[in-house]
Short mmCIF file of C-alpha atoms in Angstrom, two decimals:
data_model
loop_
_atom_site.label_atom_id
_atom_site.label_comp_id
_atom_site.label_asym_id
_atom_site.label_seq_id
_atom_site.Cartn_x
_atom_site.Cartn_y
_atom_site.Cartn_z
CA MET A 26 -29.15 -40.00 1.10
CA GLU A 27 -30.28 -36.08 0.55
CA ILE A 28 -27.60 -33.32 0.42
CA GLU A 29 -28.13 -29.85 -0.16
CA LEU A 30 -26.15 -28.50 -3.14
CA LEU A 31 -24.78 -24.81 -3.44
CA SER A 32 -23.40 -23.99 -6.65
CA PHE A 33 -21.45 -20.40 -7.30
CA GLY A 34 -20.08 -18.32 -10.09
CA LYS A 35 -20.47 -20.21 -13.73
CA ILE A 36 -21.31 -23.54 -12.30
CA ALA A 37 -24.49 -21.83 -11.16
CA GLU A 38 -25.35 -21.31 -14.73
CA PHE A 39 -25.78 -25.15 -15.50
CA ILE A 40 -26.12 -26.74 -11.89
CA THR A 41 -29.30 -25.01 -10.74
CA ILE A 42 -30.80 -27.74 -8.53
CA LYS A 43 -30.58 -27.35 -4.59
CA LYS A 44 -31.20 -30.91 -3.55
CA LEU A 45 -29.76 -34.29 -4.52
CA SER A 46 -31.13 -37.45 -3.35
CA ILE A 47 -28.54 -40.16 -4.23
CA ASP A 48 -27.81 -43.55 -2.94
CA GLY A 49 -24.59 -45.58 -3.38
CA ILE A 50 -22.39 -42.64 -3.00
CA SER A 51 -20.59 -42.28 0.33
CA ASP A 52 -17.58 -39.83 -0.28
CA THR A 53 -16.66 -36.87 -2.27
CA ASP A 54 -14.77 -38.74 -4.83
CA GLY A 55 -18.07 -40.48 -5.52
CA LEU A 56 -19.80 -37.39 -5.60
CA LYS A 57 -17.64 -35.90 -8.16
CA LYS A 58 -18.06 -38.53 -10.31
CA TYR A 59 -21.74 -38.51 -10.01
CA LEU A 60 -21.82 -34.75 -10.60
CA GLU A 61 -19.68 -34.87 -13.67
CA ASP A 62 -21.69 -37.66 -15.20
CA LYS A 63 -24.94 -35.86 -14.79
CA PHE A 64 -23.37 -32.28 -15.71
CA PRO A 65 -20.60 -33.00 -18.27
CA GLN A 66 -19.77 -29.23 -18.46
CA LEU A 67 -18.57 -29.76 -15.11
CA SER A 68 -15.44 -31.96 -16.11
CA GLU A 69 -14.49 -29.40 -18.49
CA ILE A 70 -13.60 -26.92 -15.77
CA LYS A 71 -11.74 -26.72 -12.57
CA TYR A 72 -13.73 -26.73 -9.50
CA LYS A 73 -13.53 -27.47 -5.76
CA LEU A 74 -15.87 -29.12 -3.14
CA ALA A 75 -16.60 -27.66 0.37
CA VAL A 76 -18.78 -29.87 2.51
CA ASP A 77 -20.30 -28.30 5.46
CA LYS A 78 -18.14 -25.08 4.74
CA GLN A 79 -14.71 -27.23 4.68
CA ILE A 80 -13.08 -27.03 1.30
CA ILE A 81 -12.04 -30.60 0.17
CA GLN A 82 -8.57 -31.04 -0.41
CA LYS A 83 -8.84 -35.06 -0.66
CA ASN A 84 -11.26 -37.77 -0.57
CA ARG A 85 -13.84 -37.33 2.31
CA ILE A 86 -16.84 -39.24 3.50
CA ILE A 87 -20.23 -37.47 2.82
CA THR A 88 -23.25 -38.08 5.24
CA ASP A 89 -26.56 -37.61 5.10
CA GLN A 90 -28.04 -33.83 5.21
CA ALA A 91 -24.75 -32.66 4.11
CA THR A 92 -24.34 -29.10 2.42
CA VAL A 93 -22.16 -29.50 -0.51
CA ALA A 94 -20.83 -26.57 -2.58
CA ILE A 95 -19.34 -26.71 -5.91
CA MET A 96 -17.08 -23.87 -6.76
CA PRO A 97 -14.98 -22.75 -9.69
CA PRO A 98 -11.63 -20.97 -9.17
CA PHE A 99 -12.19 -17.97 -6.98
CA SER A 100 -11.98 -14.56 -8.50
CA GLY A 101 -12.42 -11.95 -5.94
CA GLY A 102 -10.32 -8.71 -5.39
CA MET B 814 -4.95 -7.33 18.95
CA SER B 815 -7.01 -9.97 17.03
CA ASP B 816 -10.87 -9.99 17.34
CA LYS B 817 -12.29 -13.27 18.49
CA LYS B 818 -15.72 -12.71 16.74
CA ILE B 819 -16.08 -12.90 12.93
CA LYS B 820 -15.91 -9.66 11.21
CA ASN B 821 -17.91 -8.81 8.05
CA ILE B 822 -15.83 -7.59 5.12
CA PHE B 823 -18.66 -7.46 2.55
CA VAL B 824 -19.94 -4.08 1.36
CA ASN B 825 -22.81 -3.64 -1.23
CA GLY B 826 -21.90 -2.43 -4.41
CA ALA B 827 -18.72 0.22 -4.74
CA ILE B 828 -16.49 1.33 -1.91
CA SER B 829 -16.69 4.89 -2.06
CA PRO B 830 -13.50 7.27 -1.58
CA SER B 831 -15.30 9.27 0.88
CA PHE B 832 -15.59 5.69 3.02
CA ILE B 833 -11.78 5.30 2.66
CA SER B 834 -11.11 8.70 3.91
CA GLU B 835 -13.25 8.16 6.81
CA SER B 836 -11.51 5.08 7.70
CA ILE B 837 -8.16 6.80 7.49
CA ALA B 838 -9.46 9.57 9.65
CA LYS B 839 -10.71 7.24 12.55
CA HIS B 840 -7.04 6.35 12.79
CA SER B 841 -5.87 9.67 14.04
CA SER B 842 -6.33 8.75 17.74
CA LYS B 843 -4.09 5.96 17.36
CA THR B 844 -1.12 7.73 17.87
CA GLU B 845 0.99 4.72 18.23
CA ILE B 846 0.68 4.24 14.44
CA GLY B 847 3.55 5.25 12.02
CA GLY B 848 2.50 3.91 8.88
CA HIS B 849 -0.62 2.90 6.88
CA SER B 850 -0.39 0.69 3.97
CA ILE B 851 -3.66 0.51 1.70
CA PHE B 852 -4.47 -1.53 -1.20
CA LEU B 853 -7.38 -0.71 -3.57
CA GLY B 854 -8.78 -2.80 -6.33
CA GLN B 855 -10.55 -0.92 -8.92
CA VAL B 856 -12.73 -2.48 -11.79
CA ARG B 857 -10.90 -2.27 -15.37
CA LYS B 858 -12.56 -1.54 -18.34
CA ASP B 859 -10.89 -4.36 -20.08
CA GLU B 860 -11.83 -5.02 -23.70
CA ILE B 861 -12.18 -8.59 -24.72
CA ASP B 862 -12.83 -9.32 -28.46
CA GLY B 863 -14.03 -5.86 -29.04
CA LYS B 864 -16.46 -5.86 -26.22
CA SER B 865 -15.72 -3.55 -23.08
CA VAL B 866 -16.15 -4.44 -19.59
CA SER B 867 -18.86 -2.02 -18.10
CA ALA B 868 -18.94 -3.66 -14.37
CA ILE B 869 -18.29 -6.79 -12.38
CA GLU B 870 -21.02 -8.15 -10.46
CA TYR B 871 -19.66 -10.13 -7.45
CA THR B 872 -20.88 -12.87 -5.52
CA ALA B 873 -19.44 -15.07 -2.78
CA PHE B 874 -20.12 -18.07 -0.71
CA GLU B 875 -20.30 -15.72 2.29
CA ASP B 876 -20.31 -17.77 5.31
CA LEU B 877 -17.14 -19.95 4.21
CA ALA B 878 -15.52 -16.38 2.58
CA LEU B 879 -15.62 -14.81 6.40
CA GLU B 880 -14.83 -17.91 8.25
CA LYS B 881 -11.47 -18.10 5.63
CA MET B 882 -11.01 -14.30 6.14
CA HIS B 883 -11.23 -14.81 10.01
CA GLU B 884 -8.55 -17.40 9.65
CA ILE B 885 -6.38 -15.41 7.31
CA ARG B 886 -6.65 -12.28 10.00
CA GLU B 887 -5.56 -14.26 12.76
CA ASN B 888 -2.50 -15.67 11.08
CA ILE B 889 -1.61 -12.13 9.82
CA PHE B 890 -1.95 -10.71 13.32
CA GLU B 891 0.13 -13.44 14.49
CA LYS B 892 2.82 -12.83 12.04
CA TYR B 893 3.11 -8.96 11.83
CA PRO B 894 3.05 -6.44 14.81
CA LEU B 895 0.12 -4.60 13.47
CA SER B 896 -2.24 -2.20 15.25
CA CYS B 897 -5.15 -2.43 12.81
CA MET B 898 -6.19 -4.29 9.83
CA HIS B 899 -9.46 -3.35 7.88
CA ILE B 900 -10.87 -5.34 4.78
CA TYR B 901 -13.70 -4.53 2.33
CA GLN B 902 -15.01 -6.45 -0.58
CA SER B 903 -17.88 -5.42 -2.75
CA LEU B 904 -20.75 -7.74 -3.35
CA GLY B 905 -23.23 -7.13 -6.09
CA ARG B 906 -22.54 -4.70 -9.28
CA VAL B 907 -19.33 -2.32 -9.17
CA SER B 908 -18.99 -0.15 -12.37
CA ALA B 909 -15.60 0.15 -14.51
CA GLY B 910 -13.49 2.73 -12.41
CA GLU B 911 -14.96 2.09 -9.27
CA ILE B 912 -13.24 0.46 -6.06
CA CYS B 913 -14.23 -3.05 -5.37
CA LEU B 914 -11.67 -4.19 -2.61
CA PHE B 915 -9.88 -2.22 0.31
CA VAL B 916 -7.30 -3.56 2.27
CA PHE B 917 -5.84 -1.14 5.38
CA THR B 918 -3.17 -2.38 7.51
CA SER B 919 -1.24 -0.20 10.12
CA SER B 920 1.62 -0.51 12.40
CA ALA B 921 4.14 1.55 14.44
CA HIS B 922 7.05 1.10 11.87
CA ARG B 923 6.30 0.99 8.03
CA LYS B 924 7.34 -2.69 7.12
CA PRO B 925 4.85 -4.62 9.09
CA ALA B 926 1.89 -2.66 7.59
CA ILE B 927 3.53 -3.02 3.75
CA ASN B 928 4.04 -6.83 4.22
CA ALA B 929 0.71 -7.56 5.76
CA CYS B 930 -1.36 -5.65 3.20
CA GLU B 931 0.53 -7.40 0.32
CA GLU B 932 -0.03 -10.98 2.08
CA VAL B 933 -3.85 -10.31 2.76
CA VAL B 934 -4.50 -9.21 -0.87
CA GLU B 935 -2.63 -12.30 -1.98
CA ARG B 936 -4.55 -14.42 0.27
CA LEU B 937 -7.83 -12.87 -0.22
CA LYS B 938 -7.74 -13.57 -4.23
CA ALA B 939 -6.33 -16.95 -3.75
CA GLU B 940 -8.37 -18.25 -0.56
CA LEU B 941 -11.73 -16.72 -0.47
CA PRO B 942 -14.68 -18.06 -2.27
CA ILE B 943 -15.63 -14.93 -4.46
CA TRP B 944 -16.51 -14.58 -7.79
CA GLY B 945 -16.55 -11.86 -10.37
CA LYS B 946 -18.82 -11.85 -13.43
CA GLU B 947 -17.56 -9.15 -15.81
CA LEU B 948 -20.56 -7.56 -17.64
CA PHE B 949 -19.94 -6.30 -21.04
CA GLU B 950 -21.91 -3.38 -22.60
CA ASP B 951 -23.83 -5.58 -24.82
CA GLY B 952 -25.66 -7.42 -22.06
CA SER B 953 -23.30 -10.57 -22.42
CA HIS B 954 -20.84 -11.87 -19.74
CA GLN B 955 -17.74 -13.70 -18.87
CA TRP B 956 -16.49 -14.98 -15.51
CA LYS B 957 -13.55 -13.11 -14.26
CA GLU B 958 -10.02 -15.11 -13.88
CA ASN B 959 -7.55 -14.15 -11.15
CA LYS B 960 -4.16 -14.50 -12.15
CA MET C 828 3.97 8.12 -18.89
CA SER C 829 6.72 10.36 -16.95
CA ASP C 830 6.45 13.88 -16.57
CA LYS C 831 9.39 15.90 -17.88
CA LYS C 832 9.05 18.86 -15.70
CA ILE C 833 9.61 18.80 -12.00
CA LYS C 834 6.81 18.23 -9.73
CA ASN C 835 6.10 19.80 -6.44
CA ILE C 836 5.76 17.15 -3.76
CA PHE C 837 5.37 19.57 -0.55
CA VAL C 838 2.40 20.45 1.05
CA ASN C 839 2.23 22.98 4.13
CA GLY C 840 1.40 21.18 7.21
CA ALA C 841 -0.89 17.69 7.63
CA ILE C 842 -2.14 15.93 4.57
CA SER C 843 -5.99 15.33 5.19
CA PRO C 844 -7.99 12.24 4.76
CA SER C 845 -10.31 14.25 2.57
CA PHE C 846 -7.26 15.36 0.27
CA ILE C 847 -6.40 11.51 -0.19
CA SER C 848 -10.09 10.46 -0.92
CA GLU C 849 -10.18 13.40 -3.57
CA SER C 850 -7.05 11.95 -5.05
CA ILE C 851 -8.57 8.38 -5.13
CA ALA C 852 -11.72 9.46 -6.74
CA LYS C 853 -9.72 11.50 -9.62
CA HIS C 854 -8.70 7.95 -10.77
CA SER C 855 -12.31 6.61 -11.65
CA SER C 856 -11.87 7.92 -15.11
CA LYS C 857 -8.71 6.16 -15.50
CA THR C 858 -10.52 2.76 -16.27
CA GLU C 859 -7.19 0.94 -17.61
CA ILE C 860 -6.32 0.93 -13.67
CA GLY C 861 -6.87 -2.27 -11.78
CA GLY C 862 -4.98 -1.64 -8.44
CA HIS C 863 -3.85 1.35 -6.22
CA SER C 864 -1.28 1.12 -3.68
CA ILE C 865 -0.99 3.67 -1.02
CA PHE C 866 1.35 4.33 1.79
CA LEU C 867 0.61 6.85 4.34
CA GLY C 868 2.99 8.01 7.10
CA GLN C 869 1.57 9.10 10.51
CA VAL C 870 3.38 11.32 13.01
CA ARG C 871 3.76 8.90 16.18
CA LYS C 872 3.22 10.25 19.63
CA ASP C 873 6.38 8.55 20.66
CA GLU C 874 7.57 8.48 24.47
CA ILE C 875 11.08 9.31 25.09
CA ASP C 876 12.47 9.44 28.63
CA GLY C 877 9.03 10.31 29.53
CA LYS C 878 8.06 13.02 27.30
CA SER C 879 5.86 12.48 24.61
CA VAL C 880 6.11 13.77 20.80
CA SER C 881 3.22 16.06 20.17
CA ALA C 882 4.34 17.21 16.69
CA ILE C 883 7.32 16.90 14.06
CA GLU C 884 8.12 19.80 12.29
CA TYR C 885 9.74 19.13 8.93
CA THR C 886 12.23 21.29 6.90
CA ALA C 887 13.87 20.18 3.55
CA PHE C 888 16.47 21.36 1.05
CA GLU C 889 13.50 21.95 -1.38
CA ASP C 890 15.21 22.30 -4.55
CA LEU C 891 17.40 19.42 -4.14
CA ALA C 892 14.50 17.20 -2.69
CA LEU C 893 12.33 17.88 -5.72
CA GLU C 894 15.38 17.18 -8.11
CA LYS C 895 15.98 13.76 -6.37
CA MET C 896 12.25 13.11 -6.50
CA HIS C 897 12.14 13.59 -10.02
CA GLU C 898 14.96 11.17 -10.89
CA ILE C 899 13.54 8.53 -8.52
CA ARG C 900 10.22 9.32 -10.35
CA GLU C 901 11.81 8.78 -13.80
CA ASN C 902 13.46 5.38 -12.48
CA ILE C 903 10.14 4.18 -10.91
CA PHE C 904 8.41 4.65 -14.09
CA GLU C 905 11.06 2.98 -16.13
CA LYS C 906 10.99 0.12 -13.98
CA TYR C 907 7.27 -0.60 -13.38
CA PRO C 908 4.23 -0.19 -15.67
CA LEU C 909 2.47 2.14 -13.85
CA SER C 910 -0.38 4.38 -14.88
CA CYS C 911 0.18 6.97 -11.96
CA MET C 912 2.34 8.07 -9.37
CA HIS C 913 1.54 10.69 -6.92
CA ILE C 914 3.88 11.87 -3.84
CA TYR C 915 3.24 14.20 -1.20
CA GLN C 916 5.26 15.16 1.95
CA SER C 917 4.33 17.40 4.31
CA LEU C 918 6.79 20.61 5.37
CA GLY C 919 6.13 22.61 8.47
CA ARG C 920 4.42 21.10 11.36
CA VAL C 921 2.46 18.03 11.69
CA SER C 922 0.81 16.83 14.83
CA ALA C 923 0.97 13.22 16.45
CA GLY C 924 -1.82 11.32 14.63
CA GLU C 925 -1.92 13.35 11.44
CA ILE C 926 -0.74 12.12 7.84
CA CYS C 927 2.77 13.48 6.94
CA LEU C 928 3.38 11.16 3.92
CA PHE C 929 1.38 9.96 0.98
CA VAL C 930 2.56 7.98 -1.89
CA PHE C 931 -0.20 6.82 -4.10
CA THR C 932 1.05 4.12 -7.17
CA SER C 933 -1.53 2.88 -9.85
CA SER C 934 -1.20 0.22 -12.38
CA ALA C 935 -3.32 -2.22 -14.41
CA HIS C 936 -2.32 -5.27 -12.38
CA ARG C 937 -1.54 -5.26 -8.54
CA LYS C 938 2.09 -6.10 -8.72
CA PRO C 939 3.59 -2.87 -10.26
CA ALA C 940 1.36 -0.76 -8.16
CA ILE C 941 2.81 -2.65 -4.88
CA ASN C 942 6.22 -2.79 -5.54
CA ALA C 943 6.62 0.65 -6.85
CA CYS C 944 4.86 2.24 -3.76
CA GLU C 945 7.16 0.50 -1.49
CA GLU C 946 10.22 1.33 -3.53
CA VAL C 947 9.24 5.10 -3.65
CA VAL C 948 8.79 5.11 0.08
CA GLU C 949 12.14 3.58 0.90
CA ARG C 950 13.87 5.79 -1.69
CA LEU C 951 12.03 8.95 -0.46
CA LYS C 952 13.18 8.36 3.12
CA ALA C 953 16.94 7.34 2.14
CA GLU C 954 17.61 9.89 -0.78
CA LEU C 955 15.74 13.27 -0.11
CA PRO C 956 17.19 16.13 2.14
CA ILE C 957 14.11 16.27 4.45
CA TRP C 958 14.46 16.41 8.14
CA GLY C 959 11.99 16.01 10.95
CA LYS C 960 12.10 17.82 14.32
CA GLU C 961 10.42 16.08 16.90
CA LEU C 962 8.73 18.61 19.34
CA PHE C 963 7.92 17.52 22.91
CA GLU C 964 5.13 18.74 24.67
CA ASP C 965 7.35 20.54 27.20
CA GLY C 966 8.83 22.65 24.45
CA SER C 967 11.90 20.76 23.96
CA HIS C 968 12.86 18.92 20.78
CA GLN C 969 15.04 16.32 19.25
CA TRP C 970 15.86 15.35 15.47
CA LYS C 971 14.07 12.47 14.10
CA GLU C 972 16.28 9.59 12.56
CA ASN C 973 14.84 7.23 9.88
CA LYS C 974 15.66 3.68 10.51
CA MET D 123 37.20 32.78 -2.18
CA GLU D 124 33.54 33.39 -1.25
CA ILE D 125 31.00 30.69 -0.67
CA GLU D 126 27.39 30.44 0.40
CA LEU D 127 26.45 28.07 3.20
CA LEU D 128 23.22 26.22 3.79
CA SER D 129 22.81 24.38 6.89
CA PHE D 130 19.80 22.22 7.84
CA GLY D 131 18.40 19.86 10.46
CA LYS D 132 20.30 19.94 13.54
CA ILE D 133 23.35 21.51 11.93
CA ALA D 134 21.48 24.84 11.38
CA GLU D 135 21.37 24.78 15.37
CA PHE D 136 25.12 25.50 15.44
CA ILE D 137 26.07 26.61 12.06
CA THR D 138 24.21 29.78 11.47
CA ILE D 139 26.52 31.72 9.09
CA LYS D 140 25.64 32.07 5.46
CA LYS D 141 28.71 32.89 3.77
CA LEU D 142 32.19 32.17 4.13
CA SER D 143 35.30 33.86 2.75
CA ILE D 144 38.08 31.53 2.85
CA ASP D 145 41.56 31.02 1.24
CA GLY D 146 43.91 28.25 0.69
CA ILE D 147 40.52 25.62 0.41
CA SER D 148 39.99 24.33 -2.99
CA ASP D 149 38.02 21.22 -2.28
CA THR D 150 35.43 19.41 -0.24
CA ASP D 151 37.78 17.37 1.84
CA GLY D 152 39.69 20.72 2.72
CA LEU D 153 36.34 22.41 3.11
CA LYS D 154 35.28 19.80 5.71
CA LYS D 155 38.24 19.99 7.78
CA TYR D 156 37.83 23.58 8.00
CA LEU D 157 34.49 23.40 8.99
CA GLU D 158 35.20 20.88 11.75
CA ASP D 159 37.92 22.79 13.14
CA LYS D 160 35.74 26.00 13.38
CA PHE D 161 32.41 23.87 14.55
CA PRO D 162 33.71 21.13 16.80
CA GLN D 163 30.15 19.76 17.06
CA LEU D 164 30.23 19.02 13.20
CA SER D 165 32.90 16.49 13.73
CA GLU D 166 30.93 14.59 16.07
CA ILE D 167 27.91 13.67 13.67
CA LYS D 168 27.41 12.18 10.23
CA TYR D 169 26.68 14.68 7.44
CA LYS D 170 27.02 14.99 3.84
CA LEU D 171 27.92 18.26 1.48
CA ALA D 172 26.02 19.06 -1.64
CA VAL D 173 27.77 21.44 -3.67
CA ASP D 174 25.85 23.55 -6.12
CA LYS D 175 22.76 20.78 -5.48
CA GLN D 176 25.21 17.84 -6.20
CA ILE D 177 25.38 15.65 -3.16
CA ILE D 178 29.31 14.73 -2.56
CA GLN D 179 30.33 11.33 -2.43
CA LYS D 180 33.94 11.77 -3.07
CA ASN D 181 36.37 14.86 -2.95
CA ARG D 182 35.64 17.41 -5.37
CA ILE D 183 36.89 20.70 -6.35
CA ILE D 184 35.05 23.93 -5.05
CA THR D 185 34.94 27.09 -6.82
CA ASP D 186 34.29 30.71 -5.97
CA GLN D 187 30.58 31.55 -5.47
CA ALA D 188 29.76 27.76 -4.85
CA THR D 189 26.80 27.15 -2.73
CA VAL D 190 27.46 24.44 -0.24
CA ALA D 191 24.83 22.61 1.65
CA ILE D 192 25.74 20.81 4.85
CA MET D 193 23.34 18.23 5.59
CA PRO D 194 22.67 15.69 8.55
CA PRO D 195 21.12 12.25 7.80
CA PHE D 196 17.84 12.57 6.15
CA SER D 197 14.55 11.89 8.09
CA GLY D 198 11.75 12.76 5.97
CA GLY D 199 8.30 10.44 5.56
#
């Protein structure tokens, strides 16, 4: 399946790809493992995913053409 | 009192004191208001390992931030009897000493405005996908962390 | 950080939004500040028995009020790590919709500024010998009571 | 003894005298009773005295030439 990737803050410094073609992954837990393998720096920091603008608190299915945002801790204000 | 449409909160660069005074002045016709509470975030020239922060560059996941802010706004209007609430957050570069956040709440009596303002600031910092990149004078940077 | 000399807090008539923005702008050189908290009191056009308040006329026992305010200021600076605190209260006539009180506190991190501002507003209203006379459109009046 | 009187707020609407010559009164409790007898409206409202800019919480001696402020509840801000 194809997903669109959005990276923010310090994560955007090492995850610069905008698209991902992956097979055998169907949920956010699987995607996290995949991303942490591919980008080892990610496993060293706190981050959250948002799938189609929904912030993920627990594991969730990902469907083809989803937009997944990878977000480090917020620091607005 | 809440707006159904999603309001923008983002402004490009620093928030000027004159923008703040114009916002205040606009409320003089709302004569049911007795108290305004305002919070302003200002960029600190922090020193870290001998280097000074000269500016913060803000980025956001704008769509999601505006949706989240809309949700917070609705919650706050349900919780407190407010006349008005206005929120502005800078994107892009804001120099040390400049204003990057402006939260402005108004109510007939002081308590709702004061409590709502504080709650909006806390929730905005915790829940909105916004990131500050602290730029040092020597060109290096580090990512801001909220406490 | 506290001043030993007694500061004046009284201004004649309404506090203008431009005065507020000038106060804010003056803090851009204080780059250790990260948060400002502001409370503004605005005169409400209350309706009482079918009559509207058109203005409040403030008087004070000025000497005693300034001494009390000095004491409160010293207490607040001892209690909170503030960079600045500014307080302005109107005397004389302030029309409905105009600003009659401006409390402005600043600190490196947000909490002290927010808590100090709220405490100053509460103490000022409870402890300073100031009186508001609510003037109605028909020329009659009643004396304001703080809740 | 002679005392200077300062009246504020609604009290200034019915106590307009600026000086008081009184004998046989030596403290604030005595002065309050005297004032409430002389100005019956005063007994119907809440008020505080300040003697020489000290707000009085409990009975206190008044000396000749003192300045006594009669203050209704505060309503600044």
